């Protein structure tokens, strides 16, 4: 038989509740430490955007408890808002998944329960845990998909030859445009591109090297196609010889 007058202290309540929930649970009580609490490390993980989140926003948590299931599931237990009897129970978000995995996942909002741990266990089993398990499965699925997705293409700046000049299409990032400008590229409004003059091949090569180094520091790769060789000045490309022409003749 249930104790008709259960101890309603938060620590005792949580300990009894852990024994009544389905599965293997343990309870850890986090007492008031005279204002030197670090309970925010626990409340920051409360996975709720409803009643429990509202209560935590309105007051400082002086003491609390955490219930832990053998599979790593965590539930947060705190006093109810106000002076009435009862407690607030909320799921705690996992910490081993990236923040992006929570996108579009509905929070498994917590519940208020009576000070009786036996009835509270039923409310958690039939109300909170199904929502929590569903949300957790969604988050785990998102995390797996993120881990399996291919890495994003690295950003690159492509330099192309236009005669003796090097041309770079105007980048979207201002810091990339500044790097090009700092090392000799001039913006040409007509072509909407940055142009590095080829008046001095030595100076042009030094500018490309310096700009490439700076862009690398910004996480930007540089693609510079090999320049096609041109005939030396004062020479003319030799045309390939024409195939010999055989004169027609008659057989005698």
mmCIF file of C-alpha atoms in Angstrom:
data_model
loop_
_atom_site.group_PDB
_atom_site.id
_atom_site.type_symbol
_atom_site.label_atom_id
_atom_site.label_comp_id
_atom_site.label_asym_id
_atom_site.label_seq_id
_atom_site.Cartn_x
_atom_site.Cartn_y
_atom_site.Cartn_z
ATOM 1 C CA UNK A 1 0.000 0.000 0.000
ATOM 2 C CA UNK A 2 1.064 3.576 -0.659
ATOM 3 C CA UNK A 3 2.095 5.718 2.276
ATOM 4 C CA UNK A 4 -0.984 7.899 2.901
ATOM 5 C CA UNK A 5 1.219 10.789 4.019
ATOM 6 C CA UNK A 6 4.241 10.835 1.703
ATOM 7 C CA UNK A 7 7.136 13.210 2.407
ATOM 8 C CA UNK A 8 6.590 16.137 0.050
ATOM 9 C CA UNK A 9 10.099 17.605 0.374
ATOM 10 C CA UNK A 10 11.572 17.987 -3.124
ATOM 11 C CA UNK A 11 14.514 15.664 -2.530
ATOM 12 C CA UNK A 12 12.380 12.918 -1.000
ATOM 13 C CA UNK A 13 9.679 13.401 -3.619
ATOM 14 C CA UNK A 14 12.188 12.980 -6.462
ATOM 15 C CA UNK A 15 13.727 9.888 -4.861
ATOM 16 C CA UNK A 16 10.346 8.163 -4.514
ATOM 17 C CA UNK A 17 9.308 9.282 -7.989
ATOM 18 C CA UNK A 18 12.421 7.689 -9.520
ATOM 19 C CA UNK A 19 11.384 4.360 -8.060
ATOM 20 C CA UNK A 20 7.850 4.623 -9.438
ATOM 21 C CA UNK A 21 8.685 5.477 -13.056
ATOM 22 C CA UNK A 22 8.896 2.616 -15.555
ATOM 23 C CA UNK A 23 12.470 1.576 -16.269
ATOM 24 C CA UNK A 24 15.587 2.094 -14.187
ATOM 25 C CA UNK A 25 15.829 5.668 -12.841
ATOM 26 C CA UNK A 26 18.073 7.390 -10.298
ATOM 27 C CA UNK A 27 17.534 10.709 -8.542
ATOM 28 C CA UNK A 28 20.131 13.388 -7.822
ATOM 29 C CA UNK A 29 19.171 16.215 -5.475
ATOM 30 C CA UNK A 30 20.799 19.634 -5.953
ATOM 31 C CA UNK A 31 20.309 21.552 -2.701
ATOM 32 C CA UNK A 32 20.336 25.260 -1.959
ATOM 33 C CA UNK A 33 23.918 26.359 -1.292
ATOM 34 C CA UNK A 34 23.160 29.726 0.281
ATOM 35 C CA UNK A 35 23.107 31.701 -2.932
ATOM 36 C CA UNK A 36 26.207 30.019 -4.394
ATOM 37 C CA UNK A 37 24.148 27.755 -6.638
ATOM 38 C CA UNK A 38 25.113 26.767 -10.154
ATOM 39 C CA UNK A 39 21.662 25.483 -10.986
ATOM 40 C CA UNK A 40 21.631 27.537 -14.185
ATOM 41 C CA UNK A 41 23.741 24.793 -15.771
ATOM 42 C CA UNK A 42 20.699 22.551 -15.286
ATOM 43 C CA UNK A 43 17.912 25.035 -16.012
ATOM 44 C CA UNK A 44 19.615 25.990 -19.296
ATOM 45 C CA UNK A 45 18.963 22.437 -20.479
ATOM 46 C CA UNK A 46 15.248 22.446 -19.628
ATOM 47 C CA UNK A 47 13.474 21.584 -22.886
ATOM 48 C CA UNK A 48 10.306 23.597 -22.500
ATOM 49 C CA UNK A 49 8.652 26.673 -23.969
ATOM 50 C CA UNK A 50 5.541 26.656 -21.806
ATOM 51 C CA UNK A 51 4.715 26.486 -18.091
ATOM 52 C CA UNK A 52 8.105 25.372 -16.785
ATOM 53 C CA UNK A 53 10.056 27.875 -18.895
ATOM 54 C CA UNK A 54 7.743 30.645 -17.709
ATOM 55 C CA UNK A 55 8.257 29.684 -14.060
ATOM 56 C CA UNK A 56 12.046 29.541 -14.437
ATOM 57 C CA UNK A 57 12.049 32.967 -16.072
ATOM 58 C CA UNK A 58 10.178 34.486 -13.126
ATOM 59 C CA UNK A 59 12.280 33.175 -10.260
ATOM 60 C CA UNK A 60 15.679 31.855 -9.264
ATOM 61 C CA UNK A 61 15.863 28.124 -8.659
ATOM 62 C CA UNK A 62 17.122 27.569 -5.114
ATOM 63 C CA UNK A 63 17.100 23.782 -5.265
ATOM 64 C CA UNK A 64 16.080 21.106 -7.745
ATOM 65 C CA UNK A 65 16.478 17.451 -8.626
ATOM 66 C CA UNK A 66 17.407 15.553 -11.793
ATOM 67 C CA UNK A 67 16.010 12.118 -12.597
ATOM 68 C CA UNK A 68 18.193 10.010 -14.905
ATOM 69 C CA UNK A 69 17.082 6.908 -16.779
ATOM 70 C CA UNK A 70 19.625 4.232 -17.675
ATOM 71 C CA UNK A 71 19.445 5.234 -21.369
ATOM 72 C CA UNK A 72 20.523 8.806 -20.598
ATOM 73 C CA UNK A 73 17.063 10.413 -20.466
ATOM 74 C CA UNK A 74 16.957 13.282 -17.942
ATOM 75 C CA UNK A 75 13.995 14.929 -16.212
ATOM 76 C CA UNK A 76 14.194 18.177 -14.250
ATOM 77 C CA UNK A 77 12.203 18.586 -11.018
ATOM 78 C CA UNK A 78 11.547 21.951 -9.365
ATOM 79 C CA UNK A 79 9.092 23.524 -6.953
ATOM 80 C CA UNK A 80 5.889 24.850 -8.480
ATOM 81 C CA UNK A 81 5.472 28.598 -8.866
ATOM 82 C CA UNK A 82 3.833 30.178 -5.859
ATOM 83 C CA UNK A 83 3.184 28.683 -2.464
ATOM 84 C CA UNK A 84 0.935 25.785 -3.440
ATOM 85 C CA UNK A 85 1.973 22.174 -3.148
ATOM 86 C CA UNK A 86 3.201 20.322 -6.194
ATOM 87 C CA UNK A 87 6.159 20.257 -8.546
ATOM 88 C CA UNK A 88 7.161 21.087 -12.092
ATOM 89 C CA UNK A 89 8.630 18.279 -14.206
ATOM 90 C CA UNK A 90 10.330 18.929 -17.547
ATOM 91 C CA UNK A 91 12.486 17.037 -20.007
ATOM 92 C CA UNK A 92 16.115 18.049 -20.361
ATOM 93 C CA UNK A 93 17.621 18.441 -23.803
ATOM 94 C CA UNK A 94 20.503 16.141 -24.802
ATOM 95 C CA UNK A 95 23.942 17.740 -24.921
ATOM 96 C CA UNK A 96 25.618 15.422 -27.413
ATOM 97 C CA UNK A 97 23.930 16.764 -30.566
ATOM 98 C CA UNK A 98 24.541 20.015 -32.505
ATOM 99 C CA UNK A 99 22.184 22.943 -31.949
ATOM 100 C CA UNK A 100 21.071 22.714 -35.595
ATOM 101 C CA UNK A 101 19.495 19.313 -34.854
ATOM 102 C CA UNK A 102 16.825 21.018 -32.728
ATOM 103 C CA UNK A 103 15.562 23.127 -35.634
ATOM 104 C CA UNK A 104 11.846 22.539 -36.356
ATOM 105 C CA UNK A 105 11.517 20.147 -33.388
ATOM 106 C CA UNK A 106 8.605 20.889 -31.045
ATOM 107 C CA UNK A 107 9.677 21.104 -27.418
ATOM 108 C CA UNK A 108 8.253 18.335 -25.194
ATOM 109 C CA UNK A 109 6.816 20.863 -22.757
ATOM 110 C CA UNK A 110 6.822 19.908 -19.088
ATOM 111 C CA UNK A 111 3.927 19.422 -16.715
ATOM 112 C CA UNK A 112 2.833 20.425 -13.228
ATOM 113 C CA UNK A 113 2.182 17.481 -10.920
ATOM 114 C CA UNK A 114 0.740 16.993 -7.474
ATOM 115 C CA UNK A 115 2.995 16.431 -4.490
ATOM 116 C CA UNK A 116 2.077 12.731 -4.569
ATOM 117 C CA UNK A 117 4.939 10.905 -6.374
ATOM 118 C CA UNK A 118 2.700 7.960 -7.241
ATOM 119 C CA UNK A 119 0.162 9.981 -9.223
ATOM 120 C CA UNK A 120 3.006 12.120 -10.616
ATOM 121 C CA UNK A 121 4.661 8.982 -12.015
ATOM 122 C CA UNK A 122 1.496 8.145 -13.956
ATOM 123 C CA UNK A 123 1.255 11.688 -15.345
ATOM 124 C CA UNK A 124 4.875 11.548 -16.481
ATOM 125 C CA UNK A 125 4.516 8.068 -17.970
ATOM 126 C CA UNK A 126 1.378 8.815 -19.994
ATOM 127 C CA UNK A 127 1.831 12.527 -20.720
ATOM 128 C CA UNK A 128 5.414 13.820 -20.634
ATOM 129 C CA UNK A 129 7.537 10.821 -21.639
ATOM 130 C CA UNK A 130 5.696 10.045 -24.910
ATOM 131 C CA UNK A 131 6.244 13.646 -26.062
ATOM 132 C CA UNK A 132 9.837 13.552 -24.903
ATOM 133 C CA UNK A 133 10.619 10.291 -26.684
ATOM 134 C CA UNK A 134 9.054 11.604 -29.897
ATOM 135 C CA UNK A 135 11.000 14.880 -29.775
ATOM 136 C CA UNK A 136 14.234 13.097 -28.888
ATOM 137 C CA UNK A 137 13.854 10.682 -31.817
ATOM 138 C CA UNK A 138 13.311 13.668 -34.128
ATOM 139 C CA UNK A 139 16.452 15.389 -32.835
ATOM 140 C CA UNK A 140 18.539 12.213 -33.129
ATOM 141 C CA UNK A 141 17.340 11.747 -36.700
ATOM 142 C CA UNK A 142 18.274 15.343 -37.551
ATOM 143 C CA UNK A 143 21.701 14.885 -35.994
ATOM 144 C CA UNK A 144 22.323 11.717 -38.010
ATOM 145 C CA UNK A 145 21.295 13.463 -41.221
ATOM 146 C CA UNK A 146 23.583 16.412 -40.483
ATOM 147 C CA UNK A 147 26.488 14.073 -39.813
ATOM 148 C CA UNK A 148 25.881 12.223 -43.079
ATOM 149 C CA UNK A 149 25.499 15.313 -45.253
ATOM 150 C CA UNK A 150 28.552 16.148 -47.404
ATOM 151 C CA UNK A 151 30.780 18.991 -46.303
ATOM 152 C CA UNK A 152 29.968 22.340 -47.828
ATOM 153 C CA UNK A 153 31.971 23.397 -50.873
ATOM 154 C CA UNK A 154 34.860 25.657 -49.787
ATOM 155 C CA UNK A 155 34.640 29.265 -50.926
ATOM 156 C CA UNK A 156 36.904 30.143 -53.815
ATOM 157 C CA UNK A 157 38.023 33.195 -55.765
ATOM 158 C CA UNK A 158 38.596 32.500 -59.447
ATOM 159 C CA UNK A 159 41.120 34.692 -61.261
ATOM 160 C CA UNK A 160 40.872 34.652 -65.048
ATOM 161 C CA UNK A 161 43.095 36.120 -67.715
ATOM 162 C CA UNK A 162 41.881 38.909 -69.967
ATOM 163 C CA UNK A 163 44.830 39.740 -72.168
ATOM 164 C CA UNK A 164 47.635 40.710 -69.780
ATOM 165 C CA UNK A 165 45.245 41.524 -66.908
ATOM 166 C CA UNK A 166 43.776 39.286 -64.226
ATOM 167 C CA UNK A 167 40.052 39.598 -63.563
ATOM 168 C CA UNK A 168 37.981 38.539 -60.525
ATOM 169 C CA UNK A 169 34.196 38.791 -60.470
ATOM 170 C CA UNK A 170 32.971 41.100 -57.694
ATOM 171 C CA UNK A 171 32.721 38.936 -54.521
ATOM 172 C CA UNK A 172 29.760 39.041 -52.139
ATOM 173 C CA UNK A 173 31.961 39.361 -49.059
ATOM 174 C CA UNK A 174 33.320 42.854 -48.306
ATOM 175 C CA UNK A 175 36.436 41.438 -46.612
ATOM 176 C CA UNK A 176 37.327 39.526 -49.783
ATOM 177 C CA UNK A 177 36.850 42.668 -51.896
ATOM 178 C CA UNK A 178 39.058 44.590 -49.456
ATOM 179 C CA UNK A 179 41.794 41.970 -49.695
ATOM 180 C CA UNK A 180 41.813 42.264 -53.479
ATOM 181 C CA UNK A 181 41.927 46.057 -53.298
ATOM 182 C CA UNK A 182 44.722 46.036 -50.725
ATOM 183 C CA UNK A 183 46.958 44.066 -53.062
ATOM 184 C CA UNK A 184 46.579 45.946 -56.334
ATOM 185 C CA UNK A 185 43.221 44.923 -57.816
ATOM 186 C CA UNK A 186 41.092 47.868 -58.951
ATOM 187 C CA UNK A 187 37.326 47.724 -59.204
ATOM 188 C CA UNK A 188 35.967 48.264 -62.705
ATOM 189 C CA UNK A 189 32.340 49.383 -62.475
ATOM 190 C CA UNK A 190 31.642 48.694 -66.144
ATOM 191 C CA UNK A 191 32.509 44.997 -65.894
ATOM 192 C CA UNK A 192 31.520 44.756 -62.202
ATOM 193 C CA UNK A 193 34.823 43.031 -61.508
ATOM 194 C CA UNK A 194 38.218 43.588 -59.919
ATOM 195 C CA UNK A 195 41.114 43.918 -62.370
ATOM 196 C CA UNK A 196 44.849 43.530 -61.777
ATOM 197 C CA UNK A 197 46.832 45.277 -64.490
ATOM 198 C CA UNK A 198 49.560 43.402 -66.355
ATOM 199 C CA UNK A 199 51.812 46.444 -66.915
ATOM 200 C CA UNK A 200 54.547 44.772 -64.841
ATOM 201 C CA UNK A 201 54.567 40.985 -64.724
ATOM 202 C CA UNK A 202 56.820 40.964 -61.627
ATOM 203 C CA UNK A 203 54.551 43.345 -59.714
ATOM 204 C CA UNK A 204 51.506 41.426 -60.917
ATOM 205 C CA UNK A 205 52.947 38.108 -59.659
ATOM 206 C CA UNK A 206 53.803 39.656 -56.275
ATOM 207 C CA UNK A 207 50.264 41.060 -55.956
ATOM 208 C CA UNK A 208 48.698 37.689 -56.762
ATOM 209 C CA UNK A 209 50.888 35.940 -54.203
ATOM 210 C CA UNK A 210 50.099 38.469 -51.453
ATOM 211 C CA UNK A 211 46.379 38.508 -52.232
ATOM 212 C CA UNK A 212 46.261 34.691 -52.266
ATOM 213 C CA UNK A 213 47.950 34.543 -48.864
ATOM 214 C CA UNK A 214 45.480 37.032 -47.380
ATOM 215 C CA UNK A 215 42.482 35.211 -48.899
ATOM 216 C CA UNK A 216 43.784 31.932 -47.471
ATOM 217 C CA UNK A 217 43.742 33.522 -44.007
ATOM 218 C CA UNK A 218 40.067 34.357 -44.635
ATOM 219 C CA UNK A 219 39.343 30.728 -45.540
ATOM 220 C CA UNK A 220 39.091 31.458 -49.268
ATOM 221 C CA UNK A 221 40.828 29.351 -51.892
ATOM 222 C CA UNK A 222 42.247 30.869 -55.093
ATOM 223 C CA UNK A 223 41.945 29.350 -58.550
ATOM 224 C CA UNK A 224 44.346 30.738 -61.168
ATOM 225 C CA UNK A 225 44.235 28.986 -64.538
ATOM 226 C CA UNK A 226 47.550 28.563 -66.348
ATOM 227 C CA UNK A 227 48.131 31.360 -68.791
ATOM 228 C CA UNK A 228 48.416 30.250 -72.393
ATOM 229 C CA UNK A 229 51.792 30.957 -73.969
ATOM 230 C CA UNK A 230 51.854 33.588 -76.670
ATOM 231 C CA UNK A 231 54.245 33.966 -79.624
ATOM 232 C CA UNK A 232 57.223 36.229 -78.966
ATOM 233 C CA UNK A 233 56.987 39.785 -80.282
ATOM 234 C CA UNK A 234 58.086 40.189 -83.911
ATOM 235 C CA UNK A 235 57.412 36.589 -84.837
ATOM 236 C CA UNK A 236 54.576 34.997 -86.689
ATOM 237 C CA UNK A 237 53.185 31.603 -85.943
ATOM 238 C CA UNK A 238 54.211 29.114 -88.617
ATOM 239 C CA UNK A 239 51.277 27.568 -90.413
ATOM 240 C CA UNK A 240 51.368 23.788 -90.817
ATOM 241 C CA UNK A 241 52.516 22.654 -94.270
ATOM 242 C CA UNK A 242 49.812 21.941 -96.810
ATOM 243 C CA UNK A 243 49.446 18.343 -97.882
ATOM 244 C CA UNK A 244 51.134 17.607 -101.237
ATOM 245 C CA UNK A 245 48.919 17.804 -104.304
ATOM 246 C CA UNK A 246 49.223 14.968 -106.743
ATOM 247 C CA UNK A 247 48.719 15.958 -110.394
ATOM 248 C CA UNK A 248 46.282 13.786 -112.240
ATOM 249 C CA UNK A 249 47.819 11.633 -115.032
ATOM 250 C CA UNK A 250 46.656 9.155 -117.531
ATOM 251 C CA UNK A 251 47.762 5.642 -117.909
ATOM 252 C CA UNK A 252 49.112 4.986 -121.251
#
